[in-house]
Coordinates of C-alpha atoms (C1' of nucleotides) in Angstrom, one line a residue:
Chain A
M1 CA 0.0 0.0 0.0
T2 CA 0.8 3.7 0.0
A3 CA 2.3 3.6 -3.5
T4 CA 4.7 6.2 -4.7
Y5 CA 4.1 8.1 -7.9
R6 CA 6.8 5.9 -9.6
D7 CA 4.9 2.7 -8.6
V8 CA 1.7 4.1 -10.0
K9 CA 3.4 5.3 -13.2
A10 CA 5.1 1.9 -13.7
D11 CA 1.9 0.0 -13.1
I12 CA -0.1 2.1 -15.5
L13 CA 2.6 1.9 -18.1
D14 CA 2.7 -1.9 -17.6
K15 CA -1.1 -2.1 -18.1
I16 CA -0.7 -0.1 -21.4
T17 CA 2.2 -2.1 -22.8
R18 CA 0.6 -5.4 -21.9
G19 CA -2.6 -4.3 -23.7
V20 CA -4.8 -4.4 -20.6
W21 CA -5.7 -0.8 -21.4
A22 CA -5.8 -0.8 -25.2
P23 CA -4.9 2.1 -27.4
G24 CA -7.7 4.6 -27.6
S25 CA -9.4 3.4 -24.4
L26 CA -10.3 5.5 -21.4
I27 CA -8.5 4.8 -18.2
P28 CA -10.0 5.3 -14.7
N29 CA -10.1 8.9 -13.4
E30 CA -7.7 10.2 -10.8
V31 CA -10.0 9.7 -7.8
E32 CA -10.6 6.1 -8.8
L33 CA -6.9 5.5 -9.4
A34 CA -6.0 7.1 -6.0
E35 CA -8.4 4.6 -4.3
T36 CA -7.0 1.7 -6.3
Y37 CA -3.4 2.5 -5.3
D38 CA -4.3 3.8 -1.9
C39 CA -2.6 7.1 -2.3
A40 CA -3.4 10.8 -2.6
R41 CA -4.8 12.2 -5.8
A42 CA -1.7 14.4 -6.2
T43 CA 0.4 11.3 -6.4
V44 CA -1.8 9.8 -9.2
N45 CA -1.8 13.2 -10.9
R46 CA 2.0 13.3 -11.1
A47 CA 2.2 9.7 -12.4
V48 CA -0.3 10.3 -15.1
R49 CA 1.0 13.7 -16.0
E50 CA 4.4 12.3 -16.7
L51 CA 2.9 9.6 -18.9
A52 CA 1.1 12.4 -20.8
D53 CA 4.4 14.3 -21.1
A54 CA 6.0 11.2 -22.5
G55 CA 3.2 10.9 -25.1
M56 CA 1.8 7.6 -23.7
V57 CA -1.6 9.0 -22.8
E58 CA -3.7 12.0 -23.7
R59 CA -5.6 14.0 -21.1
R60 CA -8.6 16.3 -21.4
R61 CA -10.7 17.9 -18.8
K62 CA -14.1 16.3 -18.4
A63 CA -13.3 13.8 -21.2
G64 CA -10.8 11.9 -19.1
T65 CA -7.5 10.2 -19.9
R66 CA -7.0 8.0 -23.0
V67 CA -4.3 5.7 -24.1
R68 CA -2.7 7.2 -27.2
M69 CA -3.4 5.4 -30.4
A70 CA 0.2 5.8 -31.6
P71 CA 2.2 5.8 -28.4
V72 CA 5.5 6.6 -29.9
R73 CA 5.4 10.2 -30.4
Q74 CA 8.7 11.7 -29.6
A75 CA 12.3 11.0 -29.0
R76 CA 14.8 13.0 -27.1
F77 CA 18.3 13.6 -28.3
D78 CA 21.3 14.8 -26.3
I79 CA 23.2 17.4 -28.1
P80 CA 26.7 17.2 -26.7
L81 CA 29.7 19.3 -27.2
V82 CA 31.9 17.7 -29.9
R83 CA 34.8 17.4 -27.6
K84 CA 32.7 15.6 -25.0
E85 CA 31.2 13.4 -27.6
I86 CA 34.6 12.3 -28.8
E87 CA 36.1 11.9 -25.4
D88 CA 33.1 9.8 -24.2
R89 CA 34.0 7.4 -27.0
G90 CA 37.4 7.0 -25.5
A91 CA 39.1 8.8 -28.3
R92 CA 41.6 11.7 -28.2
Y93 CA 40.1 15.0 -29.2
R94 CA 41.9 17.5 -31.5
Y95 CA 40.8 20.8 -32.7
A96 CA 42.0 23.0 -35.6
L97 CA 41.0 26.4 -36.9
V98 CA 40.9 26.3 -40.7
H99 CA 39.8 29.7 -41.6
R100 CA 38.8 33.0 -40.0
D101 CA 37.1 36.0 -41.6
V102 CA 35.0 39.1 -40.8
L103 CA 32.5 40.1 -43.4
P104 CA 29.0 41.5 -44.0
A105 CA 26.4 38.8 -43.5
P106 CA 25.6 37.1 -46.8
D107 CA 22.0 37.2 -47.9
W108 CA 21.1 33.6 -47.0
L109 CA 22.4 34.1 -43.5
R110 CA 20.5 37.4 -43.0
A111 CA 17.4 35.6 -44.1
R112 CA 17.9 32.7 -41.9
L113 CA 18.8 34.6 -38.7
K114 CA 16.5 37.6 -39.5
L115 CA 19.5 39.9 -39.4
G116 CA 19.5 43.6 -40.2
G117 CA 20.8 45.1 -43.4
R118 CA 24.5 45.8 -42.7
A119 CA 25.2 43.2 -40.0
E120 CA 28.8 42.1 -39.8
V121 CA 29.6 38.5 -38.9
L122 CA 32.5 36.5 -37.9
H123 CA 33.0 33.4 -40.0
L124 CA 34.9 30.5 -38.7
V125 CA 35.7 27.2 -40.3
C126 CA 37.0 24.5 -38.0
M127 CA 37.8 20.8 -37.8
H128 CA 37.3 18.3 -35.0
Y129 CA 39.4 15.1 -35.0
A130 CA 39.0 11.9 -33.1
D131 CA 42.3 10.0 -32.6
G132 CA 43.7 12.1 -35.4
I133 CA 40.9 11.1 -37.9
P134 CA 38.5 13.8 -39.2
Y135 CA 35.3 13.6 -37.3
Q136 CA 33.4 16.8 -37.9
F137 CA 33.6 19.9 -40.1
E138 CA 32.2 23.1 -38.5
D139 CA 31.1 26.1 -40.4
R140 CA 30.3 28.8 -37.9
W141 CA 28.8 32.3 -38.2
I142 CA 28.7 34.6 -35.2
S143 CA 26.8 37.9 -35.2
L144 CA 29.2 40.8 -34.3
E145 CA 26.2 43.0 -33.5
I146 CA 25.5 41.2 -30.3
L147 CA 28.9 39.6 -29.7
P148 CA 31.4 42.3 -30.7
Q149 CA 33.9 40.7 -28.3
A150 CA 34.0 37.6 -30.6
R151 CA 36.2 39.8 -33.0
E152 CA 39.0 39.7 -30.4
A153 CA 38.6 36.2 -29.2
D154 CA 41.2 33.6 -29.9
F155 CA 39.8 30.6 -31.7
S156 CA 43.1 29.0 -32.6
Q157 CA 43.3 26.7 -29.6
S158 CA 39.7 25.8 -28.8
G159 CA 36.4 25.8 -30.7
P160 CA 33.8 28.5 -30.9
N161 CA 31.2 26.3 -29.2
E162 CA 33.1 26.2 -26.0
W163 CA 33.7 30.0 -26.1
L164 CA 30.0 30.6 -26.8
V165 CA 28.6 28.6 -24.0
A166 CA 30.8 30.4 -21.5
E167 CA 30.1 33.8 -23.1
I168 CA 26.3 34.0 -23.5
P169 CA 23.1 32.2 -22.5
F170 CA 20.5 31.7 -25.2
S171 CA 16.8 31.6 -25.1
D172 CA 15.7 30.0 -28.3
A173 CA 17.1 27.6 -30.9
E174 CA 16.2 25.7 -34.0
I175 CA 17.9 22.6 -35.2
S176 CA 17.7 20.6 -38.4
F177 CA 19.0 17.2 -39.5
L178 CA 19.6 16.4 -43.1
A179 CA 21.8 14.6 -45.6
V180 CA 24.1 16.4 -48.0
P181 CA 26.6 15.4 -50.7
A182 CA 30.2 16.3 -49.9
D183 CA 31.5 19.1 -52.0
E184 CA 35.2 19.5 -52.8
T185 CA 36.0 21.4 -49.6
L186 CA 34.2 19.0 -47.4
A187 CA 35.7 16.0 -49.1
A188 CA 39.2 17.4 -48.6
H189 CA 38.7 18.1 -44.9
L190 CA 36.9 15.0 -44.0
G191 CA 39.0 12.7 -46.1
C192 CA 36.2 11.4 -48.3
R193 CA 35.2 11.7 -51.9
A194 CA 33.1 14.5 -53.4
G195 CA 29.5 13.4 -53.6
D196 CA 29.7 11.1 -50.6
A197 CA 26.5 11.3 -48.4
L198 CA 27.2 13.1 -45.2
F199 CA 25.0 13.6 -42.1
Q200 CA 24.7 17.3 -41.3
T201 CA 23.1 19.3 -38.5
E202 CA 22.3 23.0 -38.7
R203 CA 21.6 25.1 -35.7
S204 CA 20.4 28.7 -35.2
T205 CA 20.4 30.3 -31.8
W206 CA 18.8 33.5 -30.6
W207 CA 18.9 35.4 -27.4
Q208 CA 16.0 37.7 -26.5
G209 CA 14.8 37.5 -30.1
R210 CA 18.2 38.5 -31.5
A211 CA 20.3 36.2 -33.6
I212 CA 23.5 35.0 -32.0
T213 CA 25.0 32.3 -34.2
F214 CA 24.4 29.8 -37.0
V215 CA 26.4 26.7 -37.3
R216 CA 26.5 23.9 -39.8
L217 CA 28.1 20.7 -38.6
C218 CA 29.1 18.0 -41.1
F219 CA 30.0 14.6 -39.9
R220 CA 32.4 12.1 -41.5
P221 CA 30.7 9.4 -43.7
G222 CA 28.9 6.7 -41.8
H223 CA 28.1 8.8 -38.8
R224 CA 24.8 8.0 -37.1
M225 CA 22.9 9.6 -34.3
T226 CA 21.1 7.2 -32.1
T227 CA 18.8 7.3 -29.1
R228 CA 16.5 5.0 -27.2
Y229 CA 13.2 5.7 -25.7
Chain B
M1 CA 1.7 37.6 -5.4
T2 CA 0.7 34.0 -5.0
A3 CA 2.6 33.1 -8.1
T4 CA 1.8 30.0 -10.1
Y5 CA 4.5 27.4 -10.9
R6 CA 4.5 28.8 -14.5
D7 CA 5.2 32.2 -13.2
V8 CA 8.1 30.9 -11.1
K9 CA 9.4 28.8 -13.9
A10 CA 9.3 31.7 -16.3
D11 CA 11.0 34.1 -13.9
I12 CA 13.8 31.8 -13.1
L13 CA 14.3 31.0 -16.8
D14 CA 14.3 34.7 -17.5
K15 CA 17.0 35.3 -14.8
I16 CA 19.1 32.5 -16.4
T17 CA 18.8 33.7 -20.0
R18 CA 19.5 37.3 -19.0
G19 CA 22.6 36.2 -17.2
V20 CA 21.4 37.3 -13.8
W21 CA 22.2 33.8 -12.6
A22 CA 25.3 32.8 -14.5
P23 CA 26.1 29.4 -15.8
G24 CA 27.6 27.3 -13.0
S25 CA 26.2 29.5 -10.2
L26 CA 24.0 28.3 -7.4
I27 CA 20.5 29.6 -7.2
P28 CA 18.5 30.1 -4.0
N29 CA 17.1 27.0 -2.3
E30 CA 13.4 26.1 -2.5
V31 CA 12.5 27.6 0.8
E32 CA 14.0 31.0 -0.1
L33 CA 12.4 30.9 -3.5
A34 CA 9.0 30.1 -2.0
E35 CA 9.4 33.2 0.2
T36 CA 10.5 35.3 -2.7
Y37 CA 7.5 34.4 -4.8
D38 CA 5.2 34.1 -1.9
C39 CA 4.0 30.6 -2.7
A40 CA 4.3 27.1 -1.3
R41 CA 7.5 25.1 -1.6
A42 CA 5.7 22.5 -3.7
T43 CA 5.0 25.2 -6.3
V44 CA 8.7 26.2 -6.5
N45 CA 9.6 22.5 -6.6
R46 CA 7.6 21.9 -9.6
A47 CA 8.9 24.9 -11.4
V48 CA 12.6 24.0 -10.7
R49 CA 12.0 20.3 -11.4
E50 CA 10.7 21.1 -14.8
L51 CA 13.7 23.3 -15.5
A52 CA 15.9 20.4 -14.4
D53 CA 14.0 18.0 -16.8
A54 CA 14.6 20.5 -19.6
G55 CA 18.3 20.5 -18.8
M56 CA 18.5 24.1 -17.8
V57 CA 19.6 23.5 -14.2
E58 CA 21.1 20.6 -12.3
R59 CA 19.9 19.7 -8.8
R60 CA 21.6 17.7 -6.1
R61 CA 20.5 17.1 -2.5
K62 CA 22.4 19.2 0.0
A63 CA 24.5 20.8 -2.8
G64 CA 21.5 22.8 -4.1
T65 CA 20.5 23.8 -7.6
R66 CA 23.0 25.1 -10.2
V67 CA 22.6 26.7 -13.6
R68 CA 24.0 24.3 -16.2
M69 CA 27.2 25.2 -17.9
A70 CA 26.0 24.1 -21.3
P71 CA 22.3 24.7 -21.1
V72 CA 21.5 23.2 -24.5
R73 CA 21.3 19.6 -23.6
Q74 CA 18.5 18.0 -25.6
A75 CA 16.0 18.4 -28.3
R76 CA 12.7 16.6 -28.7
F77 CA 11.5 15.4 -32.0
D78 CA 8.0 14.4 -32.9
I79 CA 7.9 11.1 -34.8
P80 CA 4.8 11.3 -36.8
L81 CA 3.1 8.7 -39.0
V82 CA 4.0 9.4 -42.6
R83 CA 0.4 9.9 -43.6
K84 CA -0.1 12.5 -41.0
E85 CA 3.2 14.2 -41.8
I86 CA 2.2 14.5 -45.4
E87 CA -1.4 15.6 -44.8
D88 CA -0.2 18.2 -42.2
R89 CA 1.7 19.8 -45.1
G90 CA -1.5 20.1 -47.0
A91 CA -0.5 17.4 -49.5
R92 CA -2.5 14.4 -50.7
Y93 CA -1.2 11.1 -49.3
R94 CA -0.8 8.0 -51.4
Y95 CA 0.5 4.6 -50.4
A96 CA 1.8 1.7 -52.5
L97 CA 3.0 -1.8 -51.6
V98 CA 6.0 -2.6 -53.7
H99 CA 7.0 -6.0 -52.5
R100 CA 6.0 -8.6 -50.0
D101 CA 7.8 -11.7 -48.9
V102 CA 8.1 -14.2 -46.0
L103 CA 11.6 -15.5 -45.3
P104 CA 14.0 -16.6 -42.6
A105 CA 15.5 -13.5 -40.9
P106 CA 18.8 -12.6 -42.6
D107 CA 21.9 -12.5 -40.3
W108 CA 22.1 -8.7 -40.1
L109 CA 18.5 -8.5 -38.9
R110 CA 18.9 -11.3 -36.4
A111 CA 21.9 -9.5 -34.9
R112 CA 20.1 -6.2 -34.8
L113 CA 16.9 -7.4 -33.2
K114 CA 18.5 -10.2 -31.2
L115 CA 16.3 -12.8 -32.8
G116 CA 16.6 -16.5 -32.4
G117 CA 18.1 -18.9 -35.0
R118 CA 15.3 -19.8 -37.3
A119 CA 13.0 -16.8 -36.9
E120 CA 10.8 -16.1 -39.9
V121 CA 10.0 -12.5 -40.8
L122 CA 7.6 -10.7 -43.1
H123 CA 9.5 -8.3 -45.4
L124 CA 7.6 -5.4 -46.9
V125 CA 8.7 -2.7 -49.2
C126 CA 6.4 0.3 -49.5
M127 CA 6.3 3.8 -51.0
H128 CA 4.7 6.9 -49.6
Y129 CA 3.8 9.7 -52.0
A130 CA 2.9 13.4 -51.3
D131 CA 0.8 14.8 -54.2
G132 CA 1.9 12.0 -56.3
I133 CA 5.6 12.7 -55.8
P134 CA 7.8 10.1 -54.1
Y135 CA 8.2 11.1 -50.4
Q136 CA 9.5 8.2 -48.5
F137 CA 10.7 4.7 -49.2
E138 CA 9.9 2.1 -46.4
D139 CA 11.8 -1.1 -45.9
R140 CA 9.9 -3.0 -43.2
W141 CA 10.7 -6.3 -41.4
I142 CA 8.2 -7.8 -39.0
S143 CA 8.8 -10.7 -36.7
L144 CA 6.4 -13.5 -37.3
E145 CA 7.3 -15.2 -34.0
I146 CA 5.5 -12.5 -32.1
L147 CA 3.1 -11.3 -34.7
P148 CA 2.0 -14.4 -36.7
Q149 CA -1.2 -12.6 -37.7
A150 CA 0.9 -10.3 -39.8
R151 CA 1.2 -13.1 -42.3
E152 CA -2.5 -12.8 -43.1
A153 CA -2.8 -9.0 -42.9
D154 CA -3.5 -7.0 -46.0
F155 CA -0.9 -4.4 -46.7
S156 CA -2.0 -3.5 -50.2
Q157 CA -4.2 -0.6 -49.2
S158 CA -2.6 0.9 -46.1
G159 CA 0.9 0.8 -44.6
P160 CA 2.4 -1.5 -42.0
N161 CA 2.9 1.3 -39.6
E162 CA -0.8 2.0 -39.2
W163 CA -1.5 -1.8 -38.9
L164 CA 1.2 -2.1 -36.2
V165 CA 0.1 0.7 -34.0
A166 CA -3.4 -0.7 -33.9
E167 CA -2.2 -4.3 -33.4
I168 CA 0.4 -4.1 -30.6
P169 CA 1.8 -1.8 -28.0
F170 CA 5.5 -1.5 -27.6
S171 CA 7.8 -1.0 -24.6
D172 CA 11.2 -0.1 -26.0
A173 CA 12.5 1.4 -29.2
E174 CA 15.8 2.6 -30.7
I175 CA 16.1 5.2 -33.4
S176 CA 19.0 6.3 -35.6
F177 CA 19.4 9.1 -38.0
L178 CA 22.0 8.9 -40.8
A179 CA 22.9 9.8 -44.4
V180 CA 23.1 7.2 -47.1
P181 CA 23.9 7.3 -50.8
A182 CA 21.0 6.2 -53.0
D183 CA 21.5 2.7 -54.5
E184 CA 19.8 1.8 -57.8
T185 CA 16.6 0.6 -56.1
L186 CA 16.2 3.7 -54.0
A187 CA 17.0 6.0 -57.0
A188 CA 14.3 4.3 -59.1
H189 CA 11.7 4.5 -56.4
L190 CA 12.5 8.0 -55.2
G191 CA 13.1 9.4 -58.7
C192 CA 16.6 10.6 -58.0
R193 CA 20.1 9.5 -59.2
A194 CA 22.2 6.7 -57.7
G195 CA 24.6 8.1 -55.3
D196 CA 22.4 11.0 -54.2
A197 CA 22.6 11.8 -50.5
L198 CA 19.5 10.7 -48.7
F199 CA 18.3 11.3 -45.1
Q200 CA 17.4 8.0 -43.5
T201 CA 16.0 6.9 -40.2
E202 CA 16.1 3.4 -38.7
R203 CA 13.9 2.2 -35.9
S204 CA 13.9 -1.0 -34.0
T205 CA 11.0 -1.8 -31.6
W206 CA 10.6 -4.3 -28.8
W207 CA 7.8 -5.5 -26.6
Q208 CA 8.6 -7.1 -23.3
G209 CA 12.2 -7.6 -24.5
R210 CA 11.1 -9.4 -27.7
A211 CA 11.7 -7.9 -31.1
I212 CA 8.6 -6.7 -33.0
T213 CA 9.8 -4.9 -36.0
F214 CA 12.7 -3.1 -37.7
V215 CA 12.1 -0.3 -40.3
R216 CA 14.4 1.7 -42.5
L217 CA 12.8 4.9 -43.8
C218 CA 14.5 6.8 -46.6
F219 CA 13.4 10.3 -47.6
R220 CA 13.5 12.0 -50.9
P221 CA 16.6 14.2 -51.5
G222 CA 16.6 17.5 -49.7
H223 CA 14.4 16.3 -46.8
R224 CA 15.2 17.8 -43.5
M225 CA 13.9 17.2 -40.0
T226 CA 13.6 20.3 -37.9
T227 CA 12.7 21.2 -34.4
R228 CA 12.8 24.1 -32.0
Y229 CA 13.6 24.2 -28.3
Chain C
dG1 C1' -24.7 21.7 -15.3
dA2 C1' -21.6 18.5 -14.0
dG3 C1' -17.4 15.7 -14.2
dT4 C1' -12.7 15.8 -15.2
dG5 C1' -8.1 17.2 -14.9
dG6 C1' -5.0 21.4 -13.2
dT7 C1' -3.1 23.6 -9.6
dC8 C1' -2.1 25.4 -5.0
dT9 C1' -1.4 24.9 0.1
dA10 C1' 0.7 23.9 4.7
dG11 C1' 2.7 20.7 6.7
dA12 C1' 5.3 16.5 7.3
dC13 C1' 8.8 13.0 6.8
dC14 C1' 12.4 10.9 4.1
dA15 C1' 16.8 10.2 1.3
dC16 C1' 20.8 11.6 -0.1
dG17 C1' 25.3 13.7 -0.1
dT18 C1' 28.3 17.1 1.6
dT19 C1' 30.8 18.4 5.5
Chain D
dA1 C1' 25.2 16.0 11.6
dC2 C1' 22.7 18.7 8.9
dG3 C1' 21.0 21.1 4.8
dT4 C1' 19.1 20.2 0.6
dG5 C1' 15.9 18.4 -2.6
dG6 C1' 12.2 14.4 -3.1
dT7 C1' 7.9 13.1 -2.2
dC8 C1' 3.4 12.4 0.0
dT9 C1' -1.0 14.0 2.1
dA10 C1' -5.7 15.9 2.7
dG11 C1' -8.2 19.2 1.3
dA12 C1' -9.5 23.0 -1.5
dC13 C1' -10.8 25.8 -5.5
dC14 C1' -10.5 26.6 -10.3
dA15 C1' -10.8 25.9 -15.6
dC16 C1' -12.0 23.6 -19.0
dT17 C1' -15.3 21.1 -22.0
dC18 C1' -18.6 17.7 -22.9
dT19 C1' -23.6 16.9 -22.9

DNA sequence: GAGTGGTCTAGACCACGTT
DNA sequence: ACGTGGTCTAGACCACTCT
């Protein structure tokens, strides 16, 4: 008796995965569940709320709680720092700055980050290696309107990501995953052939509605991003 | 006064994104926050707990609550049914079964799903179209050990995904994202050229520790998966 | 109108980890 | 040992939304 919210959550999840409560069906309301498990309604509430957050059930006032028809709704991905990602695999991390430039933001970047007309940006191209083998190509753009101090920062020894996380918080971000063919530049840096299929992520970050940075990360051929849920 | 947990959460998040509470610093404990916001400790607890779930802060008993050094920790992705994904874009969905076969599980599949020695599987190849244009290529394998009724199911009119979600719950899944070059088969079905870079997801699903299905979904060239957080 | 989940409270005890 | 978060309770009122 006196079940914890974890007990309640586990038991309900069990009933769902075993098919006792079928997809689409209504489960008992909170008061009934509280009696069943001999606990307070708040305890049941937390259990069921977490199941709803996880996408297992759907709740509506008055209508009650239903088991979702398609329970798998979302997956969570950790987005690690490259260095940590590589070191966690037991490999030695090495960083190299390939190119550095200050220039007016090109049109495509202004559109993507909603930048003003004459915004200047810092453009960095970097490489990340695992045990000396090319691991990731980084194409980074930093707004100098918001981060003028980036102009003076030294990116020859460590990557812009590490500098950025220490320098500024952020409030909003957008991330995309896609596949791209390697162009000559990518092929040269990643040690593959032009046209090879590469996994790429793109991330835009804002702070208080103002663009901070855009980055394009291109992984070596064969890279995969995996998660369980 | 008498703030809600949303108010508290929003205000703390604001203090973090504005840099009032810097990355790595300790924030006031729950009792102090409850006094500050003039609410019960449980209210503060929920607010801070949700921030911890979102990866913004890190909590440890006795040590207190700290702002995370690298706040961006995770992103959530919705994993929609193809049909819904296409219809949500305002396009007309069409499905086609390309191939159907029953065979002993090949070695690579047995390894991936941890199947027994002589497991039989149902192999389906399907296409999903948006407004008549190839959208996604589906390579589906279903274990007939656990789902013998799949042998008799009709997959000529609707996809295996829709059948599966209605047929069986699941308890565990693994998903991967990667980039692959199109082979001749993929190129023919997706209307692209062999070697084109394609975005692919792979998903394995288990129920009570037993493999249900493995699926490889290959998107048309240029597809991207995007989320905000 | 009535039934359901959504939230808050004031207090209590517990579990953990730092000191 | 002690301070912190983790959780539970019993009750209350509110906000939706279905009928």
